[in-house]
Coordinates of C-alpha atoms and ligand atoms in Angstrom, one line a residue:
X1 CA 133.3 110.8 122.0
X2 CA 131.4 108.5 119.5
X3 CA 132.5 108.6 115.8
X4 CA 129.9 110.5 113.7
X5 CA 127.5 108.2 111.8
X6 CA 127.7 108.2 108.0
X7 CA 124.2 109.2 106.6
X8 CA 122.7 109.1 103.1
X9 CA 119.8 111.3 102.4
X10 CA 117.8 110.1 99.5
X11 CA 115.5 112.9 98.3
X12 CA 117.6 115.5 99.9
X13 CA 116.1 118.4 97.8
X14 CA 112.5 117.7 98.9
X15 CA 110.6 118.8 101.9
X16 CA 111.7 115.9 104.2
X17 CA 115.2 116.0 102.8
X18 CA 115.6 119.7 103.6
X19 CA 114.2 119.3 107.1
X20 CA 116.6 116.4 107.7
X21 CA 119.6 118.5 106.8
X22 CA 118.3 121.3 109.0
X23 CA 118.3 118.9 112.0
X24 CA 121.7 117.5 111.1
X25 CA 123.1 121.0 110.9
X26 CA 122.3 121.3 114.6
X27 CA 124.4 118.2 115.5
X28 CA 127.5 118.2 113.3
X29 CA 129.4 116.1 115.9
X30 CA 126.9 113.2 115.5
X31 CA 126.6 112.9 111.7
X32 CA 128.8 112.8 108.6
X33 CA 126.7 113.4 105.5
X34 CA 128.1 110.8 103.1
X35 CA 125.5 110.7 100.3
X36 CA 122.9 113.2 98.9
X37 CA 120.5 112.0 96.3
X38 CA 117.7 113.5 94.3
X39 CA 116.1 113.4 90.8
X40 CA 117.1 116.6 89.0
X41 CA 117.2 119.7 91.3
X42 CA 120.9 120.3 90.6
X43 CA 121.1 123.9 91.9
X44 CA 119.7 122.9 95.3
X45 CA 121.9 119.8 95.7
X46 CA 125.0 121.8 94.7
X47 CA 124.3 124.2 97.5
X48 CA 123.7 121.3 99.9
X49 CA 126.9 119.7 98.8
X50 CA 128.9 122.9 99.4
X51 CA 127.4 123.2 102.9
X52 CA 127.6 119.5 104.0
X53 CA 130.6 118.3 101.9
X54 CA 129.3 114.7 101.2
X55 CA 131.6 112.2 99.5
X56 CA 129.1 111.7 96.7
X57 CA 125.9 113.2 95.3
X58 CA 123.7 111.3 92.9
X59 CA 121.2 112.9 90.5
X60 CA 119.1 110.3 88.8
X61 CA 118.7 112.6 85.8
X62 CA 121.9 112.5 83.7
X63 CA 121.7 116.0 82.2
X64 CA 121.2 117.5 85.7
X65 CA 124.2 115.5 87.0
X66 CA 126.4 117.0 84.3
X67 CA 125.3 120.5 85.3
X68 CA 126.0 119.7 89.0
X69 CA 129.4 118.4 88.2
X70 CA 130.4 121.6 86.3
X71 CA 129.0 123.8 89.0
X72 CA 130.9 122.0 91.8
X73 CA 134.1 122.0 89.8
X74 CA 133.7 125.8 89.4
X75 CA 133.3 126.2 93.1
X76 CA 136.3 124.0 93.9
X77 CA 134.2 121.3 95.7
X78 CA 135.7 117.8 95.6
X79 CA 132.3 115.9 95.9
X80 CA 131.9 113.1 93.3
X81 CA 128.8 113.3 91.2
X82 CA 127.0 110.2 89.7
X83 CA 123.8 109.7 87.9
X84 CA 121.1 107.0 87.5
X85 CA 118.8 105.1 89.8
X86 CA 121.3 102.3 90.1
X87 CA 124.1 104.6 91.3
X88 CA 121.7 106.0 94.0
X89 CA 120.8 102.4 95.2
X90 CA 124.5 101.5 95.3
X91 CA 125.4 104.7 97.3
X92 CA 122.6 103.9 99.8
X93 CA 124.1 100.5 100.5
X94 CA 127.7 101.6 100.6
X95 CA 130.1 100.8 103.5
X96 CA 130.6 104.3 104.8
X97 CA 126.8 104.7 105.3
X98 CA 125.3 103.5 108.5
X99 CA 122.0 105.4 108.3
X100 CA 119.7 106.2 105.4
X101 CA 116.9 108.7 105.2
X102 CA 114.5 107.3 102.6
X103 CA 112.7 110.4 101.5
X104 CA 112.1 110.0 97.7
X105 CA 108.5 110.4 96.8
X106 CA 106.5 107.4 95.4
X107 CA 107.5 104.1 93.9
X108 CA 110.6 105.7 92.5
X109 CA 112.1 105.3 96.0
X110 CA 111.7 101.6 96.2
X111 CA 115.0 100.5 94.6
X112 CA 117.2 102.7 96.9
X113 CA 115.1 102.0 100.0
X114 CA 115.3 98.3 99.4
X115 CA 119.1 98.5 98.8
X116 CA 119.5 100.3 102.1
X117 CA 117.4 97.6 103.9
X118 CA 119.3 94.8 102.2
X119 CA 122.6 96.2 103.3
X120 CA 121.3 96.1 106.9
X121 CA 121.3 99.9 107.5
X122 CA 119.3 101.9 110.0
X123 CA 116.6 103.2 107.6
X124 CA 114.4 106.2 108.4
X125 CA 111.3 105.6 106.3
X126 CA 109.5 108.6 104.9
X127 CA 108.9 107.0 101.6
X128 CA 105.7 105.2 102.7
X129 CA 104.8 104.2 99.1
X130 CA 107.8 101.8 99.0
X131 CA 106.4 99.9 102.0
X132 CA 102.8 100.0 100.9
X133 CA 103.5 98.7 97.4
X134 CA 105.6 95.8 98.5
X135 CA 103.6 94.7 101.4
X136 CA 105.2 92.1 103.6
X137 CA 108.2 91.8 101.2
X138 CA 110.0 94.9 102.6
X139 CA 109.4 93.9 106.2
X140 CA 110.7 90.4 105.4
X141 CA 113.9 92.0 104.0
X142 CA 114.3 94.1 107.1
X143 CA 114.1 91.0 109.3
X144 CA 116.4 89.0 107.0
X145 CA 119.1 91.7 106.8
X146 CA 118.8 92.7 110.5
X147 CA 118.1 96.2 109.3
X148 CA 116.3 98.7 111.5
X149 CA 113.3 100.6 110.1
X150 CA 112.3 103.7 112.0
X151 CA 109.2 105.5 110.8
X152 CA 109.4 109.2 109.9
X153 CA 105.7 109.6 108.9
X154 CA 104.5 111.7 111.8
X155 CA 101.7 109.3 112.8
X156 CA 103.8 106.2 112.7
X157 CA 106.7 108.0 114.4
X158 CA 104.2 109.0 117.1
X159 CA 103.0 105.4 117.5
X160 CA 106.7 104.2 117.6
X161 CA 107.3 106.7 120.4
X162 CA 104.2 105.3 122.3
X163 CA 105.3 101.6 122.0
X164 CA 107.1 99.9 124.9
X165 CA 110.8 100.7 125.3
X166 CA 113.1 98.8 122.9
X167 CA 110.2 98.1 120.4
X168 CA 111.1 98.3 116.7
X169 CA 108.8 98.0 113.7
X170 CA 108.5 94.4 112.7
X171 CA 108.4 93.2 116.4
X172 CA 105.1 92.0 117.9
X173 CA 103.2 94.9 119.4
X174 CA 102.6 93.2 122.9
X175 CA 99.5 94.3 124.7
X176 CA 98.4 96.7 121.9
X177 CA 94.7 96.4 121.1
X178 CA 94.5 99.3 118.6
X179 CA 96.5 102.1 117.0
X180 CA 94.7 105.3 116.2
X181 CA 96.0 107.5 113.4
X182 CA 95.0 111.2 113.5
X183 CA 94.3 113.1 110.3
X184 CA 94.1 116.9 110.0
X185 CA 91.2 116.4 107.5
X186 CA 93.2 118.3 104.8
X187 CA 92.2 121.6 103.0
X188 CA 88.7 120.3 102.0
X189 CA 87.6 119.0 105.5
X190 CA 84.5 121.3 105.3
X191 CA 84.1 121.7 101.6
X192 CA 80.7 120.8 100.2
X193 CA 80.6 117.7 98.0
X194 CA 79.2 119.8 95.1
X195 CA 82.4 122.0 95.2
X196 CA 84.8 119.0 95.2
X197 CA 85.0 118.6 91.3
X198 CA 86.0 122.2 90.9
X199 CA 88.9 122.5 93.4
X200 CA 92.3 123.3 91.8
X201 CA 95.8 121.8 92.3
X202 CA 96.9 124.9 94.2
X203 CA 93.9 124.7 96.6
X204 CA 94.6 121.0 97.1
X205 CA 98.3 121.7 97.9
X206 CA 97.5 124.5 100.4
X207 CA 97.5 122.2 103.4
X208 CA 96.2 124.0 106.6
X209 CA 98.8 122.5 108.9
X210 CA 101.7 120.9 107.1
X211 CA 104.1 122.2 104.4
X212 CA 104.9 119.2 102.2
X213 CA 105.7 118.2 98.6
X214 CA 102.8 118.4 96.1
X215 CA 102.1 114.6 95.7
X216 CA 101.6 114.0 99.4
X217 CA 99.7 117.3 99.7
X218 CA 97.1 116.0 97.2
X219 CA 97.1 112.7 99.0
X220 CA 96.2 114.6 102.2
X221 CA 93.4 116.4 100.4
X222 CA 91.8 113.2 99.1
X223 CA 92.6 111.4 102.4
X224 CA 94.4 108.8 100.3
X225 CA 97.4 109.7 102.5
X226 CA 95.5 108.4 105.5
X227 CA 94.6 105.3 103.5
X228 CA 98.2 104.7 102.6
X229 CA 99.0 105.3 106.3
X230 CA 96.5 102.6 107.4
X231 CA 98.3 100.1 105.2
X232 CA 101.7 101.4 106.4
X233 CA 100.6 100.9 110.0
X234 CA 99.4 97.3 109.4
X235 CA 102.8 96.4 108.0
X236 CA 105.0 98.3 110.5
X237 CA 103.2 97.2 113.6
X238 CA 101.9 93.8 112.4
X239 CA 98.2 94.6 113.1
X240 CA 95.2 93.8 111.0
X241 CA 93.4 96.6 109.3
X242 CA 90.5 96.3 111.8
X243 CA 92.9 97.4 114.6
X244 CA 94.0 100.6 112.8
X245 CA 91.6 103.4 113.4
X246 CA 91.5 106.9 111.9
X247 CA 90.1 110.0 113.6
X248 CA 90.1 113.5 112.2
X249 CA 91.8 115.9 114.5
X250 CA 91.9 119.4 112.9
X251 CA 94.4 120.9 115.3
X252 CA 97.2 118.4 114.3
X253 CA 98.6 118.5 117.9
X254 CA 98.0 114.8 118.8
X255 CA 100.0 112.9 116.1
X256 CA 98.6 109.4 116.9
X257 CA 97.7 107.1 119.7
X258 CA 98.3 103.6 120.9
X259 CA 95.6 101.7 122.9
X260 CA 96.7 99.0 125.3
X261 CA 94.7 96.0 126.7
X262 CA 94.6 97.6 130.2
X263 CA 92.6 100.6 129.0
X264 CA 95.6 102.9 128.7
X265 CA 95.9 105.1 125.7
X266 CA 99.3 106.8 125.0
X267 CA 99.5 109.7 122.6
X268 CA 102.4 111.8 121.3
X269 CA 101.9 115.5 121.0
X270 CA 103.9 118.2 119.3
X271 CA 103.8 121.1 116.8
X272 CA 103.0 120.0 113.3
X273 CA 106.7 120.2 112.1
X274 CA 108.5 117.2 110.6
X275 CA 111.7 118.2 112.2
X276 CA 110.4 116.6 115.4
X277 CA 109.9 113.1 114.1
X278 CA 113.0 113.4 112.1
X279 CA 115.1 114.4 115.2
X280 CA 113.5 111.6 117.2
X281 CA 114.5 109.0 114.6
X282 CA 118.0 110.5 114.1
X283 CA 118.8 110.5 117.8
X284 CA 117.0 107.2 118.7
X285 CA 117.3 105.8 121.3
X286 CA 118.6 109.2 122.6
X287 CA 116.8 112.6 122.3
X288 CA 118.2 115.8 121.0
X289 CA 117.1 119.2 119.8
X290 CA 115.2 119.5 116.6
X291 CA 114.9 123.3 116.3
X292 CA 111.1 123.0 117.0
X293 CA 109.5 124.8 120.0
X294 CA 107.5 122.6 122.3
X295 CA 103.8 123.2 122.7
X296 CA 102.2 125.9 124.8
X297 CA 99.4 123.9 126.3
X298 CA 97.6 127.0 127.8
X299 CA 97.7 128.9 124.5
X300 CA 96.6 125.9 122.4
X301 CA 92.8 126.0 122.8
X302 CA 90.5 122.9 122.8
X303 CA 91.4 119.8 120.9
X304 CA 88.7 118.1 118.7
X305 CA 88.2 114.6 117.3
X306 CA 85.8 113.7 114.5
X307 CA 84.8 110.6 112.5
X308 CA 86.2 110.9 108.9
X309 CA 83.6 111.5 106.2
X310 CA 84.0 108.3 104.1
X311 CA 81.4 109.5 101.6
X312 CA 83.1 112.8 100.6
X313 CA 86.5 111.1 100.8
X314 CA 86.1 107.7 99.1
X315 CA 89.9 107.1 98.9
X316 CA 90.0 106.2 102.5
X317 CA 87.3 103.5 102.0
X318 CA 89.1 102.2 98.8
X319 CA 92.4 102.0 100.6
X320 CA 90.9 100.1 103.6
X321 CA 89.4 97.6 101.2
X322 CA 92.8 97.2 99.5
X323 CA 94.4 96.7 103.0
X324 CA 91.9 93.9 103.7
X325 CA 92.4 92.3 100.2
X326 CA 96.2 92.3 100.6
X327 CA 98.4 90.7 98.0
X328 CA 98.8 93.1 95.0
X329 CA 95.8 95.2 96.0
X330 CA 97.9 97.8 97.9
X331 CA 100.5 97.8 95.0
X332 CA 97.7 98.5 92.5
X333 CA 96.1 101.2 94.8
X334 CA 99.5 103.0 95.1
X335 CA 100.3 102.9 91.4
X336 CA 96.9 104.0 90.2
X337 CA 97.0 106.8 92.8
X338 CA 100.4 108.1 91.6
X339 CA 99.1 108.3 88.0
X340 CA 95.8 109.9 89.0
X341 CA 97.4 112.5 91.3
X342 CA 99.9 113.5 88.6
X343 CA 97.0 113.8 86.1
X344 CA 95.2 116.0 88.6
X345 CA 98.3 118.2 89.2
X346 CA 98.7 118.5 85.3
X347 CA 95.0 119.4 85.1
X348 CA 94.1 116.4 83.0
X349 CA 91.8 115.0 85.7
X350 CA 89.5 116.7 88.2
X351 CA 89.7 116.1 92.0
X352 CA 86.8 113.7 92.2
X353 CA 88.2 111.8 89.2
X354 CA 91.2 110.7 91.4
X355 CA 89.1 108.3 93.5
X356 CA 87.0 107.2 90.5
X357 CA 90.1 106.2 88.5
X358 CA 91.7 104.3 91.4
X359 CA 88.4 102.5 92.2
X360 CA 88.0 101.4 88.6
X361 CA 91.5 100.1 88.3
X362 CA 91.1 98.1 91.5
X363 CA 87.8 96.7 90.3
X364 CA 89.5 95.5 87.1
X365 CA 92.6 94.0 88.5
X366 CA 91.9 91.3 91.0
X367 CA 94.3 91.0 94.0
X368 CA 96.9 88.3 93.4
X369 CA 99.4 86.9 95.9
X370 CA 102.8 88.6 96.1
X371 CA 105.7 86.2 96.3
X372 CA 108.6 88.3 94.9
X373 CA 109.4 91.8 93.6
X374 CA 108.5 90.7 90.0
X375 CA 104.9 90.3 91.2
X376 CA 105.1 93.8 92.6
X377 CA 106.5 95.5 89.5
X378 CA 104.1 93.6 87.2
X379 CA 101.0 94.7 89.2
X380 CA 102.4 98.2 89.4
X381 CA 102.9 98.5 85.7
X382 CA 99.5 97.0 84.9
X383 CA 97.8 99.4 87.3
X384 CA 99.6 102.4 85.7
X385 CA 98.6 101.4 82.2
X386 CA 95.0 100.9 83.2
X387 CA 94.9 104.2 85.1
X388 CA 96.3 106.1 82.0
X389 CA 93.6 104.5 79.9
X390 CA 90.8 105.5 82.3
X391 CA 92.1 109.0 82.5
X392 CA 92.3 109.3 78.7
X393 CA 88.7 108.0 78.5
X394 CA 87.5 110.5 81.0
X395 CA 89.2 113.5 79.3
X396 CA 86.6 115.9 78.1
X397 CA 83.9 114.3 80.2
X398 CA 81.9 116.9 82.1
X399 CA 83.0 117.4 85.7
Ligands
LIG401 P1 109.0 116.3 97.8 O1 108.3 116.3 96.5 O2 109.2 117.6 98.5 O3 110.5 115.7 97.5 C1 110.7 114.5 96.8 C2 112.2 114.2 96.7 O4 112.3 113.0 95.9 C3 113.0 115.3 95.9 O5 114.3 115.3 96.5 C4 113.1 114.7 94.5 O6 114.3 115.1 93.8 C5 113.2 113.2 94.8 N1 112.7 112.4 93.7 C6 111.5 112.5 93.0 N2 111.5 111.6 92.1 C7 112.6 110.9 92.1 C8 113.2 109.8 91.3 N3 112.5 109.3 90.3 N4 114.4 109.4 91.7 C9 115.1 109.9 92.7 N5 114.6 110.9 93.4 C10 113.4 111.4 93.1 O7 108.4 115.2 98.7 P2 108.3 115.2 100.3 O8 107.1 115.9 100.7 O9 109.6 115.4 100.9 O10 107.9 113.6 100.5 C11 108.9 112.6 100.4 C12 108.4 111.3 101.0 O11 108.1 111.5 102.4 C13 107.0 110.9 100.4 O12 107.0 109.5 100.3 C14 106.0 111.4 101.4 O13 104.8 110.6 101.4 C15 106.7 111.2 102.7 N6 106.3 112.1 103.7 C16 106.4 113.4 103.6 C17 106.0 114.2 104.6 C18 106.2 115.7 104.5 O14 105.8 116.4 105.5 N7 106.6 116.3 103.4 C19 105.4 113.7 105.8 C20 105.3 112.3 105.9 C21 105.7 111.5 104.9
LIG402 MG1 101.6 111.3 107.9

């Protein structure tokens, strides 16, 4: 029997992290959880550590790490506890880790995702922001380090499954003329434009099909998630923005499609449950159970496809323009979005303000070439500063 693979789960306390551990629990002979990492949820990570017995857990927040250390000692667990972003990146690149689930949300995941890539690991990429903000740099590092990048995002995982056998992101997608990302349309698919300024964070996070963290839920409500995914697809599959289409598919059964030169279209279907793409990636190139039931085609009802409403959801238009501009434009887009979404969740900005702020930041900061990570972090910081200013200026303005 094969030796179990050492796996690090970065963002283990989040939605993707928990689903990953649920799949791993079904296959204890295949994986040895070596590292768990998160920001500050010490109670959750302590429970996970007691169940999966990793060598090390890392909480970026120092105070939370101290609490986890005390709790683990009390329970007689031998797991080592470290703190800080650097410790997390080091753990992701360590020798007893062969696979890394990159499931931290936002730009905060870049350092550890990059460390895993540079160490040549098999990286399961949920943290789409790390890819979007660095553009070609991350894919170049994958190639240089002979790492393997397997997409977890359900659409990109679906496309990966529909690619020719042996294909890995970064390879040329031979014979592929187009990829088509499906979008559920989010909670406001049929909401009138006049109602959009008044929607609340809780309404935005009540996604009709998927249960996810709050940041990506808001991204799904604005359709910025689909915009980020267009950019993610251009980078993973080496296609221009014009060859990445988006269709709204409210049933969320078809997770995405690949169109070939011969007129074939291949689609991947499944229940809207992230354990399926996670299991596909963990088992690749094999297949194993995920704990998800397969579809009942006869009970499913008709499937519909619609054009996205680019007027009510300007974030998709803005993201497409950033994809075409390239350079630092996706970095700026992602950073301004992170700031605007947090302001919306904190009730400092209304829903419509999210796209307005991102648009203004992109108008102000011209796209510049990206040659190294310093360019990325500079553009990221400039965009965040400007977004904060625009949000402060808009405070108190009528909805
Ligand atoms: P989540 O909010 O549920 O969890 C986020 C995780 O990241 C938590 O473990 C948290 O502790 C950790 N984290 C946050 N800030 C951190 C920091 N500064 N340093 C270290 N760790 C930090 O988010 P999620 O829904 O699981 O999403 C995670 C990523 O996966 C995102 O990039 C998201 O876009 C992507 N994704 C999620 C889904 C989904 O269904 N949830 C689907 C596709 C892609
Ligand atoms: Mg997705």
